[in-house]
């Protein structure tokens, strides 16, 4: 098998890379695909917590690279989805413990076992980022509709463009979207961000308190029903699998009739 | 109340959203070209000086700008000419 290696990156820190990695992992596995989640944020391990797997971590990515264990021994199986596994980051090492070539080798090996290999990149554009993109064929760029985040996303897009030979495709996910603020013209819309960055849209995830609750429970929102961010992540997963899923329109929810009329003429899409 | 706020927001031309978008666009144009502040003005002055040796210019309506299309910037210069100088 030759699985797809997709890096999830952003430039700016704290915009939702790890949240998106966990949720897309669960959502893709939910569609029946076999998925490996790779935590490349060496020294700042987080993905295991979001997945609720922190107590099952025995070996980590650096152990595999330094041949202290076999790849299969380091992979932690998800609690609910048998076709989803996590390769945890080392917590006590730093980014220099891994080289780009080693990472390429590792991604290649993972892609012989899994249909999807999702790599959670650290913030920044230095070695940690370079290592995370090293083995990838595709990229998902995460940004929030804020100026500093869009600027950093643009920087990342420039770096991905420079790697055209390896990165065949990159698409944008706008996270923490707030339709009400966009409607009040207090924030850039998805359309604004796309126009500025000239990039293809993969999806929009609304700001949602359920994400914080789900992090505390160790159960990503994409595994639960009745939650708009969970649905947004499941839709992104389906788009990744090539399905044509329209971008949802959240603007008419929880609103009065007059706002609905206004929205009819000027919809805010999520 | 939110309804009225939203309605008025739509009518307000210089909204925070437009300001952010405009600032963003110009910031990224400079970022992508790695163009330091003031450099463009410097070029404008030099170009204008050269063109002025050949033509009398209507300096009140000249236009000198960077425009973005598909992540590529173009220099748009418009120097309205009054008459030739030789
Ligand atoms: N759509 C959302 N709605 C509400 N909160 C969110 C959303 N997305 C992310 N968050 C919160 O934002 C914070 C940062 O998210 P996360 O850790 O996924 O970002 P990151 O990009 O991985 O950060 P880092 O750069 O430090 O690795 C977390 O507290 C998370 O719960
Ligand atoms: Mg993270």
XYZ file of N, CA, C and O in Angstrom, chain A residues 146-148 150-151 153-155 157-158 161 170 180 182-189 191-192 195-199 255-256 258-259 262-263 265-266 268, chain B residues 2-32 34 68-72:
296
model
N -7.671 35.846 11.964
C -7.027 37.004 12.578
C -5.785 37.370 11.774
O -5.149 36.506 11.179
N -5.420 38.643 11.832
C -4.369 39.128 10.944
C -3.039 38.411 11.148
O -2.394 38.011 10.183
N -2.621 38.208 12.394
C -1.309 37.586 12.606
C -1.307 36.145 12.123
O -0.314 35.660 11.577
N -3.209 34.885 9.672
C -3.255 34.880 8.207
C -1.863 35.200 7.646
O -1.406 34.593 6.684
N -1.165 36.139 8.298
C 0.172 36.486 7.832
C 1.104 35.270 7.920
O 1.860 34.977 6.994
N 0.190 32.126 7.989
C -0.266 31.124 7.016
C 0.312 31.444 5.641
O 0.731 30.552 4.901
N 0.368 32.727 5.317
C 0.915 33.135 4.022
C 2.389 32.749 3.902
O 2.848 32.300 2.861
N 3.101 32.904 5.008
C 4.519 32.537 5.040
C 4.681 31.034 4.792
O 5.528 30.605 4.006
N 2.536 29.068 3.273
C 2.149 28.770 1.894
C 3.331 29.040 0.960
O 3.614 28.255 0.061
N 4.049 30.130 1.212
C 5.256 30.431 0.433
C 6.279 29.299 0.529
O 6.863 28.878 -0.469
N 4.994 26.276 -1.385
C 5.146 26.520 -2.826
C 6.576 26.190 -3.265
O 6.792 25.655 -4.354
N -1.833 21.642 -1.332
C -2.066 22.167 0.020
C -3.384 22.920 0.015
O -3.756 23.547 -0.974
N -21.124 35.295 13.772
C -21.771 36.502 14.299
C -20.877 37.724 14.183
O -21.335 38.817 13.861
N -18.483 38.105 12.007
C -18.335 38.430 10.590
C -19.562 39.213 10.128
O -19.454 40.209 9.421
N -20.733 38.770 10.604
C -21.959 39.448 10.220
C -21.988 40.887 10.709
O -22.523 41.769 10.051
N -21.374 41.112 11.867
C -21.316 42.473 12.399
C -20.167 43.267 11.763
O -19.891 44.391 12.181
N -19.504 42.656 10.773
C -18.367 43.294 10.093
C -17.217 43.631 11.028
O -16.504 44.602 10.823
N -17.041 42.814 12.062
C -15.955 43.049 13.005
C -14.777 42.124 12.758
O -13.786 42.154 13.472
N -14.884 41.286 11.758
C -13.869 40.257 11.526
C -13.844 39.886 10.047
O -14.868 39.990 9.370
N -12.702 39.423 9.564
C -12.611 39.001 8.166
C -13.443 37.736 7.952
O -13.497 36.873 8.809
N -14.072 37.642 6.791
C -14.851 36.452 6.464
C -13.949 35.411 5.812
O -12.802 35.702 5.465
N -14.305 34.265 2.880
C -14.059 34.751 1.514
C -12.908 35.757 1.510
O -12.059 35.718 0.612
N -12.889 36.653 2.504
C -11.801 37.636 2.603
C -10.452 36.919 2.704
O -9.498 37.254 2.001
N -9.418 35.201 -0.495
C -9.029 36.174 -1.512
C -7.611 36.681 -1.247
O -6.797 36.790 -2.156
N -7.328 36.951 0.014
C -6.018 37.480 0.375
C -4.917 36.437 0.151
O -3.849 36.740 -0.359
N -5.200 35.183 0.526
C -4.163 34.148 0.435
C -4.121 33.456 -0.923
O -3.155 32.755 -1.220
N -5.154 33.609 -1.742
C -5.285 32.871 -3.011
C -4.983 31.390 -2.819
O -4.006 30.874 -3.362
N -5.792 30.735 -2.033
C -5.541 29.334 -1.723
C -6.861 28.576 -1.760
O -7.929 29.182 -1.615
N -31.069 32.286 15.003
C -31.237 33.682 14.656
C -32.688 34.044 14.404
O -33.510 33.215 14.066
N -32.969 35.315 14.589
C -34.318 35.797 14.412
C -34.682 35.855 12.931
O -33.813 35.773 12.067
N -35.599 38.325 11.110
C -35.076 39.456 10.333
C -33.625 39.207 9.924
O -33.206 39.489 8.808
N -32.851 38.587 10.838
C -31.481 38.239 10.483
C -31.439 37.205 9.369
O -30.554 37.208 8.531
N -31.823 39.057 6.215
C -30.564 39.727 5.893
C -29.559 38.704 5.351
O -28.897 38.919 4.340
N -29.503 37.547 6.033
C -28.556 36.506 5.618
C -28.851 35.951 4.242
O -27.962 35.514 3.527
N -29.671 37.502 1.754
C -29.031 38.340 0.741
C -27.516 38.385 0.888
O -26.802 38.788 -0.001
N -27.032 38.002 2.045
C -25.603 38.117 2.301
C -25.164 36.985 3.225
O -24.837 37.200 4.380
N -23.355 34.036 5.321
C -22.034 33.764 5.859
C -21.890 32.253 5.891
O -22.674 31.574 6.541
N -29.064 42.970 18.736
C -28.047 42.379 17.852
C -28.458 42.548 16.388
O -27.647 42.819 15.522
N -29.776 42.422 16.158
C -30.315 42.536 14.806
C -29.995 43.913 14.243
O -29.466 44.060 13.145
N -30.311 44.943 15.043
C -30.076 46.316 14.592
C -28.579 46.576 14.408
O -28.154 47.161 13.422
N -27.789 46.084 15.359
C -26.334 46.256 15.262
C -25.842 45.677 13.946
O -25.062 46.300 13.227
N -26.333 44.480 13.625
C -25.894 43.829 12.389
C -26.331 44.602 11.156
O -25.559 44.769 10.222
N -27.559 45.096 11.212
C -28.070 45.845 10.066
C -27.241 47.094 9.829
O -26.834 47.398 8.720
N -26.940 47.796 10.924
C -26.155 49.017 10.798
C -24.733 48.706 10.357
O -24.139 49.426 9.566
N -24.207 47.592 10.877
C -22.837 47.212 10.531
C -22.693 47.042 9.030
O -21.682 47.390 8.444
N -23.750 46.494 8.416
C -23.693 46.266 6.978
C -23.678 47.578 6.204
O -23.223 47.633 5.073
N -24.231 48.611 6.793
C -24.291 49.883 6.093
C -23.019 50.711 6.304
O -22.700 51.598 5.544
N -22.308 50.390 7.387
C -21.095 51.128 7.732
C -19.986 50.797 6.729
O -19.568 49.652 6.623
N -19.507 51.777 5.953
C -18.543 51.420 4.914
C -17.168 51.045 5.465
O -16.597 50.059 5.063
N -16.644 51.860 6.400
C -15.301 51.573 6.898
C -15.348 50.665 8.113
O -14.971 51.040 9.204
N -15.824 49.440 7.912
C -15.949 48.527 9.028
C -14.579 47.986 9.406
O -13.621 48.077 8.642
N -14.524 47.427 10.599
C -13.281 46.811 11.073
C -12.849 45.732 10.086
O -11.667 45.555 9.795
N -13.849 45.045 9.544
C -13.556 43.967 8.602
C -12.820 44.474 7.354
O -11.818 43.897 6.939
N -13.290 45.599 6.804
C -12.624 46.155 5.612
C -11.233 46.656 5.961
O -10.284 46.473 5.191
N -11.119 47.296 7.129
C -9.803 47.785 7.552
C -8.821 46.632 7.653
O -7.695 46.710 7.147
N -9.259 45.549 8.305
C -8.380 44.387 8.481
C -7.968 43.838 7.127
O -6.799 43.530 6.892
N -8.925 43.745 6.234
C -8.650 43.171 4.921
C -7.649 44.032 4.140
O -6.703 43.515 3.544
N -7.856 45.346 4.182
C -6.953 46.247 3.466
C -5.536 46.203 4.045
O -4.550 46.155 3.313
N -5.451 46.229 5.387
C -4.136 46.174 6.029
C -3.429 44.870 5.674
O -2.241 44.828 5.384
N -4.216 43.799 5.719
C -3.698 42.465 5.436
C -3.108 42.389 4.023
O -2.003 41.892 3.818
N -3.885 42.910 3.078
C -3.482 42.828 1.684
C -2.159 43.562 1.451
O -1.246 43.032 0.832
N -2.047 44.762 2.018
C -0.822 45.520 1.760
C 0.356 44.895 2.523
O 1.463 44.804 2.001
N 0.085 44.396 3.734
C 1.147 43.747 4.527
C 1.733 42.554 3.766
O 2.952 42.391 3.664
N 0.851 41.728 3.205
C 1.331 40.522 2.525
C 2.058 40.843 1.221
O 2.991 40.137 0.840
N 1.636 41.917 0.555
C 2.336 42.324 -0.662
C 3.801 42.629 -0.337
O 4.717 42.179 -1.012
N 4.008 43.367 0.743
C 5.369 43.706 1.159
C 6.113 42.467 1.652
O 7.281 42.270 1.327
N 5.425 41.620 2.441
C 6.043 40.380 2.959
C 6.554 39.503 1.826
O 7.682 39.020 1.842
N 5.673 39.278 0.848
C 5.995 38.318 -0.217
C 7.167 38.781 -1.053
O 7.958 37.988 -1.537
N 9.469 40.716 0.139
C 10.494 41.107 1.115
C 10.921 42.552 0.856
O 12.100 42.878 0.775
N -1.958 42.884 -6.302
C -1.771 41.440 -6.167
C -2.741 40.717 -7.061
O -3.916 41.051 -7.113
N -2.237 39.721 -7.769
C -3.152 38.810 -8.434
C -2.579 37.412 -8.328
O -1.465 37.170 -8.791
N -3.348 36.494 -7.679
C -2.904 35.113 -7.575
C -1.520 34.977 -6.946
O -0.664 34.277 -7.469
N -1.287 35.656 -5.835
C -0.032 35.611 -5.094
C 1.140 36.260 -5.847
O 2.281 36.129 -5.432
N 0.875 36.928 -6.978
C 1.938 37.620 -7.693
C 1.647 39.112 -7.652
O 0.507 39.527 -7.836
